[in-house]
Amino acid sequence: MRFFSDNAAAACPEVIEALSAANRMDTAYDGDSLSRSLNARFSELFECQVEALWVATGTAANSLALAALCPPHGSIVCHRDAHIHNDECAAPEFYTHGAKLLVGEGVGAKLTPEAVQEVLETVRRDVHQAQPHALSITNATEYGLVYTPEETAALGDLCRRRGLRLHVDGARFANAGARLGCAPAELTWRAGVDALSFGFVKNGGMSAEMLIFFRPELAAATLYRRKRAGHLLSKGRYLAAQVLALLEDDLWLRNARSANAAAARLAAAAGPDRLVLPAEANEVFVRVSAAEAQALRDRGFDFYDWGPGEARLVTSWDSDPQAVAALEAALAAL
Amino acid sequence: MRFFSDNAAAACPEVIEALSAANRMDTAYDGDSLSRSLNARFSELFECQVEALWVATGTAANSLALAALCPPHGSIVCHRDAHIHNDECAAPEFYTHGAKLLVGEGVGAKLTPEAVQEVLETVRRDVHQAQPHALSITNATEYGLVYTPEETAALGDLCRRRGLRLHVDGARFANAGARLGCAPAELTWRAGVDALSFGFVKNGGMSAEMLIFFRPELAAATLYRRKRAGHLLSKGRYLAAQVLALLEDDLWLRNARSANAAAARLAAAAGPDRLVLPAEANEVFVRVSAAEAQALRDRGFDFYDWGPGEARLVTSWDSDPQAVAALEAALAAL
Amino acid sequence: MRFFSDNAAAACPEVIEALSAANRMDTAYDGDSLSRSLNARFSELFECQVEALWVATGTAANSLALAALCPPHGSIVCHRDAHIHNDECAAPEFYTHGAKLLVGEGVGAKLTPEAVQEVLETVRRDVHQAQPHALSITNATEYGLVYTPEETAALGDLCRRRGLRLHVDGARFANAGARLGCAPAELTWRAGVDALSFGFVKNGGMSAEMLIFFRPELAAATLYRRKRAGHLLSKGRYLAAQVLALLEDDLWLRNARSANAAAARLAAAAGPDRLVLPAEANEVFVRVSAAEAQALRDRGFDFYDWGPGEARLVTSWDSDPQAVAALEAALAAL
Amino acid sequence: MRFFSDNAAAACPEVIEALSAANRMDTAYDGDSLSRSLNARFSELFECQVEALWVATGTAANSLALAALCPPHGSIVCHRDAHIHNDECAAPEFYTHGAKLLVGEGVGAKLTPEAVQEVLETVRRDVHQAQPHALSITNATEYGLVYTPEETAALGDLCRRRGLRLHVDGARFANAGARLGCAPAELTWRAGVDALSFGFVKNGGMSAEMLIFFRPELAAATLYRRKRAGHLLSKGRYLAAQVLALLEDDLWLRNARSANAAAARLAAAAGPDRLVLPAEANEVFVRVSAAEAQALRDRGFDFYDWGPGEARLVTSWDSDPQAVAALEAALAAL
């Protein structure tokens, strides 16, 4: 019973089916009709004109976004626990050609304007320090919290005042959207977001993530950067097909709701004393002793320890209801 | 009737089926059993110990290979018509952090030891010039010629004498292998090859290419570089599954033979006078006037012009026999 | 008797004296009054508002200029014999983060609009090729020819039409200016030049070159890039002092005239049949047999062979008149 | 009365004189006899075989060293207050092509093995994180403390056990050496140091720093990297001359002792209550109220505030004894 990561979940049936359908097409790179429909499809979803590029990984989406928003001699503010800082083997540094990440603090991997301001104040305005050009936040965060539209907009305001671009790592953007029930626009461009890494892989996709630019002029160079990074797949239609299948009839939201609901059940079962943080998306962080963790594992539950005395439980679109119920019971019984 | 590129061919049924099968697994990145079987599977195929990494594109495979073989301050010898020089938007320069490509000449995008030697002689041995560290050849070449084991070994010898590493861009390695009928080892490590980009996408795959290191110690850093380039897919099992399906019962060779055979028929129909080069793999370059090209297009044949008065016809594993027969007839009737 | 290179000439007395004078100041980096006067001083010289940055080498000046004019995913057109292509160990590739150099042809390392056009036509306008963003020419060229204002302007026109920026490697800009007798503006911004590497080291300086931006907005990022490349010397006043000393009373032009005059004497002595190219600046390329070259060396003349049967003779501001006279006689007597 | 920075001090007379002497030589780059004598001269000083390269700035020395010790996909441990992290505009990231700096904590910018160990423990040993390849310490530190041979060796031991290379930023290595009175070898290779940025500019030089490799095989690639970074000056003899002049008769140590002595006098005058840290080299950090700071400035003393309620006083080889005495009196009278 797997609660390791949504990273490893299956691709959902609609996605598999879409791949077979795309198999009947024959145009290379992103010249096929599916890929060419993405700008329009995402512009509709976001209620504004966007440029929408597929890539194969969230790391690529994040890094291409940051390269578009920050020059090599600049710096990017992010949370100390940000995926771009901790889990991408310096991919942002590779794609930006050496920009620095400046890390801020905040509970649950979440940044406030004050926290960002504090980071900015450490930077002298002279050529001896890499000047901040962008802020990157993760929504939902690496600890399963969400930024509301208002919280995002407050950061967007700060960015505008300080001349920073704003990027959202949305590896679990669907989970945030499902939780908040607001229009995608509210969490992005209306709140001042310039670029979004919109995750599909954790949410029922197989190998397709989207990079969305809300300022289309930022996308032009990225088309070259994507190719030059080896991320322009020659059979890109299979990526477009996955994404379009997940957008169809809001499958992306339904999948995310399902994952969030499973997490909510686990959180409720664990109870407030065990919860390290509110489970706002599809991740639950619980306090468990080593013995308790072992007992859970002995009963067949797989998950990661997350620091001493804590465990991370991640649900996904395809979390087995029986496994969830079993873990619920086990947590309640601890 | 598509003769544009094998790049856009369908994924073959065995590959599609393998994706569905992989859907039942749940380990992330390259920790799944399929991905973990690749080293052994390719070691068997190549009759020696190799390290075998999946990536999503040939550009990524080539660039990661070159970054492993050449430092940022070095240079790489390749043919003027090499894909790495002309069609990857400076991806090798990105991945190597700025190494230079030094181009040599030769008919049909093929290099001889003499041609390589000529390039090497242009480089002074001082710190003012980026010293050559690697040679990269393409087999089959961008013009559909193959390097025999002997030809490859002659280049391998030169490399050893001059302290160069040898890379093969094998986007169409299957077509070369099918043509030559020799063991894969003969075209690679026995001939002095250090790293091979082994293409599967053009040959019935969907989104999986392999990077093979014949000197396993060269692979260690590449595992980090792959991640850092955003090429470590979180659901890598789907890439492994494609490749394993194509290796099964030599499907990769059967697919390639089929593509080669279609090309051979077109070449024969065109006749020696029209052929720009022998059609040794799955590409046919023919002399046609603008009027003739237009006439072919009017009859429904799609292909690229390739310089003035020449056209490129590419076949693939799934070239429609009726379309091939029709083009055969049309070429014969020109 | 040294005719190797102006690279190795002495620093002129005024420069040495200026260093001692600068020793009495005490502000770090480029905050001192000498450094701060450079923008105004060069704006006066060029008759327009410029940004003028010192660096320690021509390679740094060229590479910083190119990084300002071309993105990492772009390409730069230059002559096959350009110093940036042949003698800087891929420094432009380092500073631009991997842009490609596209080489054109032309007698005496000189490019014409037609030659540039020919290079541009090899580039397809798609994301698979690094698109040209800049042209870089060398004036005086690596073979001692000069671009007139008209020739430069013709290239500037082409650049404007094709959306390219124009850089001049002026390692021997003084020699070109001295030869042509025109205002520096004529050879630069009035002809469409965006950035100039203005050489002082070969012309009596010790360790100071200038990078001049004729579009001041291009300079902003370069201030950071210079620091980040380790080229913001903490005692920058010594660089500014050298340059200001050479500008004083047109010393830079007087030095260049002196070097040019010596070259002209050698060229005249060699005679038209031996001259490979006209000696328009301070380099003379002459046809000499191996025996003749040896005979000259036996008499104490030092110089480089420059390809089979040719020798390069370089004069400098401090060429010893007796040595020049001796070489004149020796050449005439060959 | 300047106590801003040793960065802005004058070049000492012996250095100026050496420049004039070098003016009589005429070999380019590092082929002159002065430059060629450096390996031997520094090997003698360090009592072992070293490779010794001049560069124009400490930032270049540090960055070239780090690029030799850490691959692009690696990380480098340093102190949070390290110059390489705070004052070089991401030059290490530029030269290493994007390696990450991992920062540790410690009083006075000094790292202990425990502090380094703590940083190392934050890094998981998987490909998702840039693995540590090097440790960089500054001796004397940015806060004027010194690492003793024993302290350095303890870090060297840790490095050996953990497979890290060890770099010392010795912008004020002379001050550390003068303070400790030990052989340079004790502070470097005998303690496990692989590369040293040996500063001369702050200590009476004009524009020459040295990069010393204690493992000569590490230097080979750096010769290319130096050129490619534009740091191979064509008249390098002037850099060598400065350094040789400072080595002559231990002038470097005499200059450093003089600066240290001035700092010691200021520290004694300030008294233990005002001292933020012991003044072990040539920097004194004192607690002063805003009013006190203003009062000092009103009397003609120039210095930087260093955080709220603290001031940094830096002495140099040429600190004016009268100014030092005046500041001594002023501090004592506060």
mmCIF file of N, CA and C in Angstrom, chain C residues 94-181:
data_model
loop_
_atom_site.group_PDB
_atom_site.id
_atom_site.type_symbol
_atom_site.label_atom_id
_atom_site.label_comp_id
_atom_site.label_asym_id
_atom_site.label_seq_id
_atom_site.Cartn_x
_atom_site.Cartn_y
_atom_site.Cartn_z
ATOM 1 N N PHE C 94 32.191 30.781 -23.602
ATOM 2 C CA PHE C 94 32.092 30.782 -22.135
ATOM 3 C C PHE C 94 31.220 31.940 -21.655
ATOM 4 N N TYR C 95 31.522 33.114 -22.121
ATOM 5 C CA TYR C 95 30.796 34.297 -21.635
ATOM 6 C C TYR C 95 29.354 34.348 -22.121
ATOM 7 N N THR C 96 29.121 33.879 -23.344
ATOM 8 C CA THR C 96 27.734 33.880 -23.841
ATOM 9 C C THR C 96 26.981 32.645 -23.372
ATOM 10 N N HIS C 97 27.640 31.750 -22.685
ATOM 11 C CA HIS C 97 27.013 30.508 -22.225
ATOM 12 C C HIS C 97 26.629 29.607 -23.383
ATOM 13 N N GLY C 98 27.484 29.581 -24.394
ATOM 14 C CA GLY C 98 27.291 28.566 -25.417
ATOM 15 C C GLY C 98 26.730 29.019 -26.745
ATOM 16 N N ALA C 99 26.735 30.305 -27.019
ATOM 17 C CA ALA C 99 26.340 30.741 -28.359
ATOM 18 C C ALA C 99 27.327 30.175 -29.382
ATOM 19 N N LYS C 100 26.859 30.031 -30.608
ATOM 20 C CA LYS C 100 27.711 29.476 -31.663
ATOM 21 C C LYS C 100 28.332 30.595 -32.485
ATOM 22 N N LEU C 101 29.552 30.393 -32.932
ATOM 23 C CA LEU C 101 30.152 31.302 -33.899
ATOM 24 C C LEU C 101 29.951 30.709 -35.289
ATOM 25 N N LEU C 102 29.438 31.516 -36.192
ATOM 26 C CA LEU C 102 29.242 31.093 -37.578
ATOM 27 C C LEU C 102 30.261 31.841 -38.424
ATOM 28 N N VAL C 103 31.077 31.092 -39.164
ATOM 29 C CA VAL C 103 32.202 31.769 -39.808
ATOM 30 C C VAL C 103 31.959 32.027 -41.280
ATOM 31 N N GLY C 104 32.378 33.221 -41.690
ATOM 32 C CA GLY C 104 32.308 33.624 -43.080
ATOM 33 C C GLY C 104 33.701 33.764 -43.660
ATOM 34 N N GLU C 105 33.737 33.990 -44.968
ATOM 35 C CA GLU C 105 35.004 34.025 -45.679
ATOM 36 C C GLU C 105 35.279 35.410 -46.244
ATOM 37 N N GLY C 106 36.530 35.682 -46.528
ATOM 38 C CA GLY C 106 36.884 36.950 -47.145
ATOM 39 C C GLY C 106 38.390 37.146 -47.067
ATOM 40 N N VAL C 107 38.933 37.814 -48.048
ATOM 41 C CA VAL C 107 40.383 38.020 -48.116
ATOM 42 C C VAL C 107 40.848 38.887 -46.945
ATOM 43 N N GLY C 108 41.926 38.493 -46.346
ATOM 44 C CA GLY C 108 42.532 39.322 -45.310
ATOM 45 C C GLY C 108 41.690 39.444 -44.061
ATOM 46 N N ALA C 109 40.888 38.417 -43.775
ATOM 47 C CA ALA C 109 40.064 38.371 -42.567
ATOM 48 C C ALA C 109 38.982 39.446 -42.572
ATOM 49 N N LYS C 110 38.627 39.899 -43.750
ATOM 50 C CA LYS C 110 37.663 40.985 -43.884
ATOM 51 C C LYS C 110 36.350 40.448 -44.442
ATOM 52 N N LEU C 111 35.257 40.864 -43.845
ATOM 53 C CA LEU C 111 33.930 40.435 -44.290
ATOM 54 C C LEU C 111 33.259 41.528 -45.098
ATOM 55 N N THR C 112 32.539 41.103 -46.110
ATOM 56 C CA THR C 112 31.679 42.022 -46.854
ATOM 57 C C THR C 112 30.226 41.701 -46.515
ATOM 58 N N PRO C 113 29.312 42.624 -46.811
ATOM 59 C CA PRO C 113 27.894 42.299 -46.606
ATOM 60 C C PRO C 113 27.506 41.017 -47.337
ATOM 61 N N GLU C 114 28.069 40.796 -48.492
ATOM 62 C CA GLU C 114 27.719 39.596 -49.251
ATOM 63 C C GLU C 114 28.179 38.341 -48.494
ATOM 64 N N ALA C 115 29.383 38.428 -47.957
ATOM 65 C CA ALA C 115 29.898 37.275 -47.226
ATOM 66 C C ALA C 115 29.056 36.995 -45.988
ATOM 67 N N VAL C 116 28.636 38.050 -45.329
ATOM 68 C CA VAL C 116 27.793 37.866 -44.140
ATOM 69 C C VAL C 116 26.449 37.287 -44.549
ATOM 70 N N GLN C 117 25.918 37.840 -45.611
ATOM 71 C CA GLN C 117 24.634 37.362 -46.132
ATOM 72 C C GLN C 117 24.694 35.876 -46.429
ATOM 73 N N GLU C 118 25.794 35.469 -46.991
ATOM 74 C CA GLU C 118 25.963 34.057 -47.325
ATOM 75 C C GLU C 118 25.900 33.178 -46.071
ATOM 76 N N VAL C 119 26.520 33.655 -45.021
ATOM 77 C CA VAL C 119 26.450 32.894 -43.766
ATOM 78 C C VAL C 119 25.012 32.856 -43.259
ATOM 79 N N LEU C 120 24.369 34.008 -43.293
ATOM 80 C CA LEU C 120 23.002 34.069 -42.756
ATOM 81 C C LEU C 120 22.072 33.119 -43.498
ATOM 82 N N GLU C 121 22.344 32.965 -44.791
ATOM 83 C CA GLU C 121 21.455 32.106 -45.574
ATOM 84 C C GLU C 121 21.593 30.630 -45.230
ATOM 85 N N THR C 122 22.644 30.280 -44.530
ATOM 86 C CA THR C 122 22.772 28.867 -44.145
ATOM 87 C C THR C 122 21.898 28.533 -42.936
ATOM 88 N N VAL C 123 21.341 29.554 -42.325
ATOM 89 C CA VAL C 123 20.581 29.312 -41.090
ATOM 90 C C VAL C 123 19.088 29.260 -41.383
ATOM 91 N N ARG C 124 18.500 28.120 -41.120
ATOM 92 C CA ARG C 124 17.043 28.004 -41.232
ATOM 93 C C ARG C 124 16.401 28.770 -40.081
ATOM 94 N N ARG C 125 15.247 29.345 -40.364
ATOM 95 C CA ARG C 125 14.591 30.098 -39.289
ATOM 96 C C ARG C 125 13.666 29.185 -38.490
ATOM 97 N N ASP C 126 14.233 28.248 -37.801
ATOM 98 C CA ASP C 126 13.428 27.415 -36.916
ATOM 99 C C ASP C 126 14.210 27.164 -35.633
ATOM 100 N N VAL C 127 13.559 26.563 -34.662
ATOM 101 C CA VAL C 127 14.194 26.431 -33.341
ATOM 102 C C VAL C 127 15.303 25.395 -33.312
ATOM 103 N N HIS C 128 15.516 24.697 -34.408
ATOM 104 C CA HIS C 128 16.579 23.688 -34.425
ATOM 105 C C HIS C 128 17.945 24.287 -34.694
ATOM 106 N N GLN C 129 17.956 25.568 -35.028
ATOM 107 C CA GLN C 129 19.243 26.211 -35.277
ATOM 108 C C GLN C 129 19.356 27.495 -34.446
ATOM 109 N N ALA C 130 20.537 27.710 -33.947
ATOM 110 C CA ALA C 130 20.803 28.923 -33.163
ATOM 111 C C ALA C 130 20.736 30.122 -34.111
ATOM 112 N N GLN C 131 19.806 31.026 -33.876
ATOM 113 C CA GLN C 131 19.598 32.149 -34.788
ATOM 114 C C GLN C 131 20.665 33.226 -34.579
ATOM 115 N N PRO C 132 21.108 33.850 -35.678
ATOM 116 C CA PRO C 132 22.122 34.915 -35.579
ATOM 117 C C PRO C 132 21.587 36.147 -34.849
ATOM 118 N N HIS C 133 22.339 36.613 -33.897
ATOM 119 C CA HIS C 133 21.972 37.817 -33.151
ATOM 120 C C HIS C 133 23.005 38.927 -33.298
ATOM 121 N N ALA C 134 24.196 38.583 -33.745
ATOM 122 C CA ALA C 134 25.240 39.606 -33.792
ATOM 123 C C ALA C 134 26.251 39.303 -34.891
ATOM 124 N N LEU C 135 26.892 40.367 -35.327
ATOM 125 C CA LEU C 135 28.036 40.263 -36.235
ATOM 126 C C LEU C 135 29.228 40.866 -35.517
ATOM 127 N N SER C 136 30.359 40.216 -35.617
ATOM 128 C CA SER C 136 31.579 40.761 -35.032
ATOM 129 C C SER C 136 32.651 40.864 -36.106
ATOM 130 N N ILE C 137 33.184 42.064 -36.273
ATOM 131 C CA ILE C 137 34.290 42.255 -37.212
ATOM 132 C C ILE C 137 35.498 42.784 -36.441
ATOM 133 N N THR C 138 36.649 42.694 -37.060
ATOM 134 C CA THR C 138 37.875 43.147 -36.423
ATOM 135 C C THR C 138 38.468 44.270 -37.264
ATOM 136 N N ASN C 139 38.722 45.404 -36.628
ATOM 137 C CA ASN C 139 39.247 46.558 -37.371
ATOM 138 C C ASN C 139 40.343 47.227 -36.539
ATOM 139 N N ALA C 140 41.560 47.209 -37.061
ATOM 140 C CA ALA C 140 42.109 46.547 -38.214
ATOM 141 C C ALA C 140 42.014 45.037 -38.037
ATOM 142 N N THR C 141 41.928 44.330 -39.185
ATOM 143 C CA THR C 141 41.733 42.887 -39.130
ATOM 144 C C THR C 141 42.985 42.163 -38.653
ATOM 145 N N GLU C 142 42.802 40.878 -38.412
ATOM 146 C CA GLU C 142 43.908 40.029 -37.999
ATOM 147 C C GLU C 142 44.999 39.967 -39.071
ATOM 148 N N TYR C 143 44.681 40.424 -40.287
ATOM 149 C CA TYR C 143 45.671 40.437 -41.356
ATOM 150 C C TYR C 143 46.054 41.855 -41.754
ATOM 151 N N GLY C 144 45.794 42.787 -40.847
ATOM 152 C CA GLY C 144 46.315 44.123 -41.063
ATOM 153 C C GLY C 144 45.574 44.951 -42.091
ATOM 154 N N LEU C 145 44.348 44.568 -42.440
ATOM 155 C CA LEU C 145 43.542 45.409 -43.323
ATOM 156 C C LEU C 145 42.603 46.261 -42.479
ATOM 157 N N VAL C 146 42.118 47.342 -43.067
ATOM 158 C CA VAL C 146 41.179 48.178 -42.326
ATOM 159 C C VAL C 146 39.818 48.192 -43.021
ATOM 160 N N TYR C 147 38.784 48.354 -42.230
ATOM 161 C CA TYR C 147 37.445 48.633 -42.737
ATOM 162 C C TYR C 147 37.295 50.148 -42.768
ATOM 163 N N THR C 148 36.946 50.685 -43.904
ATOM 164 C CA THR C 148 36.662 52.124 -43.976
ATOM 165 C C THR C 148 35.311 52.400 -43.317
ATOM 166 N N PRO C 149 35.036 53.675 -43.053
ATOM 167 C CA PRO C 149 33.701 54.016 -42.543
ATOM 168 C C PRO C 149 32.600 53.490 -43.455
ATOM 169 N N GLU C 150 32.804 53.581 -44.755
ATOM 170 C CA GLU C 150 31.770 53.139 -45.689
ATOM 171 C C GLU C 150 31.581 51.629 -45.609
ATOM 172 N N GLU C 151 32.682 50.924 -45.551
ATOM 173 C CA GLU C 151 32.572 49.462 -45.465
ATOM 174 C C GLU C 151 31.901 49.039 -44.154
ATOM 175 N N THR C 152 32.263 49.733 -43.088
ATOM 176 C CA THR C 152 31.634 49.412 -41.804
ATOM 177 C C THR C 152 30.143 49.718 -41.862
ATOM 178 N N ALA C 153 29.817 50.864 -42.453
ATOM 179 C CA ALA C 153 28.401 51.266 -42.511
ATOM 180 C C ALA C 153 27.584 50.298 -43.357
ATOM 181 N N ALA C 154 28.201 49.743 -44.380
ATOM 182 C CA ALA C 154 27.467 48.774 -45.211
ATOM 183 C C ALA C 154 27.123 47.540 -44.368
ATOM 184 N N LEU C 155 28.042 47.148 -43.522
ATOM 185 C CA LEU C 155 27.755 46.025 -42.622
ATOM 186 C C LEU C 155 26.730 46.435 -41.573
ATOM 187 N N GLY C 156 26.852 47.661 -41.097
ATOM 188 C CA GLY C 156 25.878 48.158 -40.131
ATOM 189 C C GLY C 156 24.470 48.160 -40.702
ATOM 190 N N ASP C 157 24.367 48.539 -41.969
ATOM 191 C CA ASP C 157 23.052 48.529 -42.616
ATOM 192 C C ASP C 157 22.475 47.124 -42.661
ATOM 193 N N LEU C 158 23.303 46.207 -43.075
ATOM 194 C CA LEU C 158 22.850 44.817 -43.133
ATOM 195 C C LEU C 158 22.387 44.353 -41.751
ATOM 196 N N CYS C 159 23.151 44.694 -40.750
ATOM 197 C CA CYS C 159 22.790 44.295 -39.384
ATOM 198 C C CYS C 159 21.427 44.853 -39.003
ATOM 199 N N ARG C 160 21.221 46.111 -39.288
ATOM 200 C CA ARG C 160 19.945 46.722 -38.932
ATOM 201 C C ARG C 160 18.803 46.007 -39.645
ATOM 202 N N ARG C 161 19.016 45.722 -40.918
ATOM 203 C CA ARG C 161 17.942 45.055 -41.680
ATOM 204 C C ARG C 161 17.661 43.657 -41.147
ATOM 205 N N ARG C 162 18.696 42.994 -40.683
ATOM 206 C CA ARG C 162 18.520 41.611 -40.251
ATOM 207 C C ARG C 162 18.385 41.460 -38.737
ATOM 208 N N GLY C 163 18.302 42.584 -38.047
ATOM 209 C CA GLY C 163 18.109 42.503 -36.599
ATOM 210 C C GLY C 163 19.332 42.007 -35.855
ATOM 211 N N LEU C 164 20.505 42.262 -36.402
ATOM 212 C CA LEU C 164 21.734 41.847 -35.724
ATOM 213 C C LEU C 164 22.368 43.046 -35.024
ATOM 214 N N ARG C 165 23.059 42.785 -33.937
ATOM 215 C CA ARG C 165 23.894 43.800 -33.307
ATOM 216 C C ARG C 165 25.282 43.724 -33.938
ATOM 217 N N LEU C 166 26.009 44.828 -33.864
ATOM 218 C CA LEU C 166 27.324 44.875 -34.501
ATOM 219 C C LEU C 166 28.412 45.181 -33.473
ATOM 220 N N HIS C 167 29.389 44.312 -33.422
ATOM 221 C CA HIS C 167 30.533 44.463 -32.519
ATOM 222 C C HIS C 167 31.799 44.627 -33.338
ATOM 223 N N VAL C 168 32.668 45.511 -32.889
ATOM 224 C CA VAL C 168 33.985 45.637 -33.509
ATOM 225 C C VAL C 168 35.054 45.242 -32.490
ATOM 226 N N ASP C 169 35.834 44.243 -32.850
ATOM 227 C CA ASP C 169 37.029 43.916 -32.085
ATOM 228 C C ASP C 169 38.106 44.893 -32.533
ATOM 229 N N GLY C 170 38.371 45.862 -31.692
ATOM 230 C CA GLY C 170 39.341 46.894 -32.044
ATOM 231 C C GLY C 170 40.640 46.748 -31.281
ATOM 232 N N ALA C 171 41.140 45.536 -31.226
ATOM 233 C CA ALA C 171 42.441 45.333 -30.581
ATOM 234 C C ALA C 171 43.467 46.284 -31.189
ATOM 235 N N ARG C 172 43.304 46.543 -32.490
ATOM 236 C CA ARG C 172 44.168 47.501 -33.190
ATOM 237 C C ARG C 172 43.321 48.616 -33.802
ATOM 238 N N PHE C 173 42.329 49.045 -33.040
ATOM 239 C CA PHE C 173 41.460 50.130 -33.502
ATOM 240 C C PHE C 173 42.267 51.407 -33.712
ATOM 241 N N ALA C 174 43.261 51.607 -32.869
ATOM 242 C CA ALA C 174 44.107 52.794 -33.020
ATOM 243 C C ALA C 174 44.827 52.765 -34.364
ATOM 244 N N ASN C 175 45.303 51.596 -34.751
ATOM 245 C CA ASN C 175 46.012 51.497 -36.026
ATOM 246 C C ASN C 175 45.076 51.761 -37.195
ATOM 247 N N ALA C 176 43.848 51.282 -37.074
ATOM 248 C CA ALA C 176 42.864 51.557 -38.130
ATOM 249 C C ALA C 176 42.558 53.047 -38.174
ATOM 250 N N GLY C 177 42.332 53.622 -37.007
ATOM 251 C CA GLY C 177 42.014 55.049 -36.954
ATOM 252 C C GLY C 177 43.148 55.894 -37.497
ATOM 253 N N ALA C 178 44.366 55.530 -37.136
ATOM 254 C CA ALA C 178 45.524 56.287 -37.608
ATOM 255 C C ALA C 178 45.644 56.195 -39.121
ATOM 256 N N ARG C 179 45.381 55.028 -39.645
ATOM 257 C CA ARG C 179 45.461 54.841 -41.083
ATOM 258 C C ARG C 179 44.421 55.682 -41.823
ATOM 259 N N LEU C 180 43.205 55.642 -41.302
ATOM 260 C CA LEU C 180 42.090 56.240 -42.023
ATOM 261 C C LEU C 180 41.968 57.735 -41.760
ATOM 262 N N GLY C 181 42.485 58.167 -40.637
ATOM 263 C CA GLY C 181 42.442 59.594 -40.337
ATOM 264 C C GLY C 181 41.036 60.145 -40.127
#
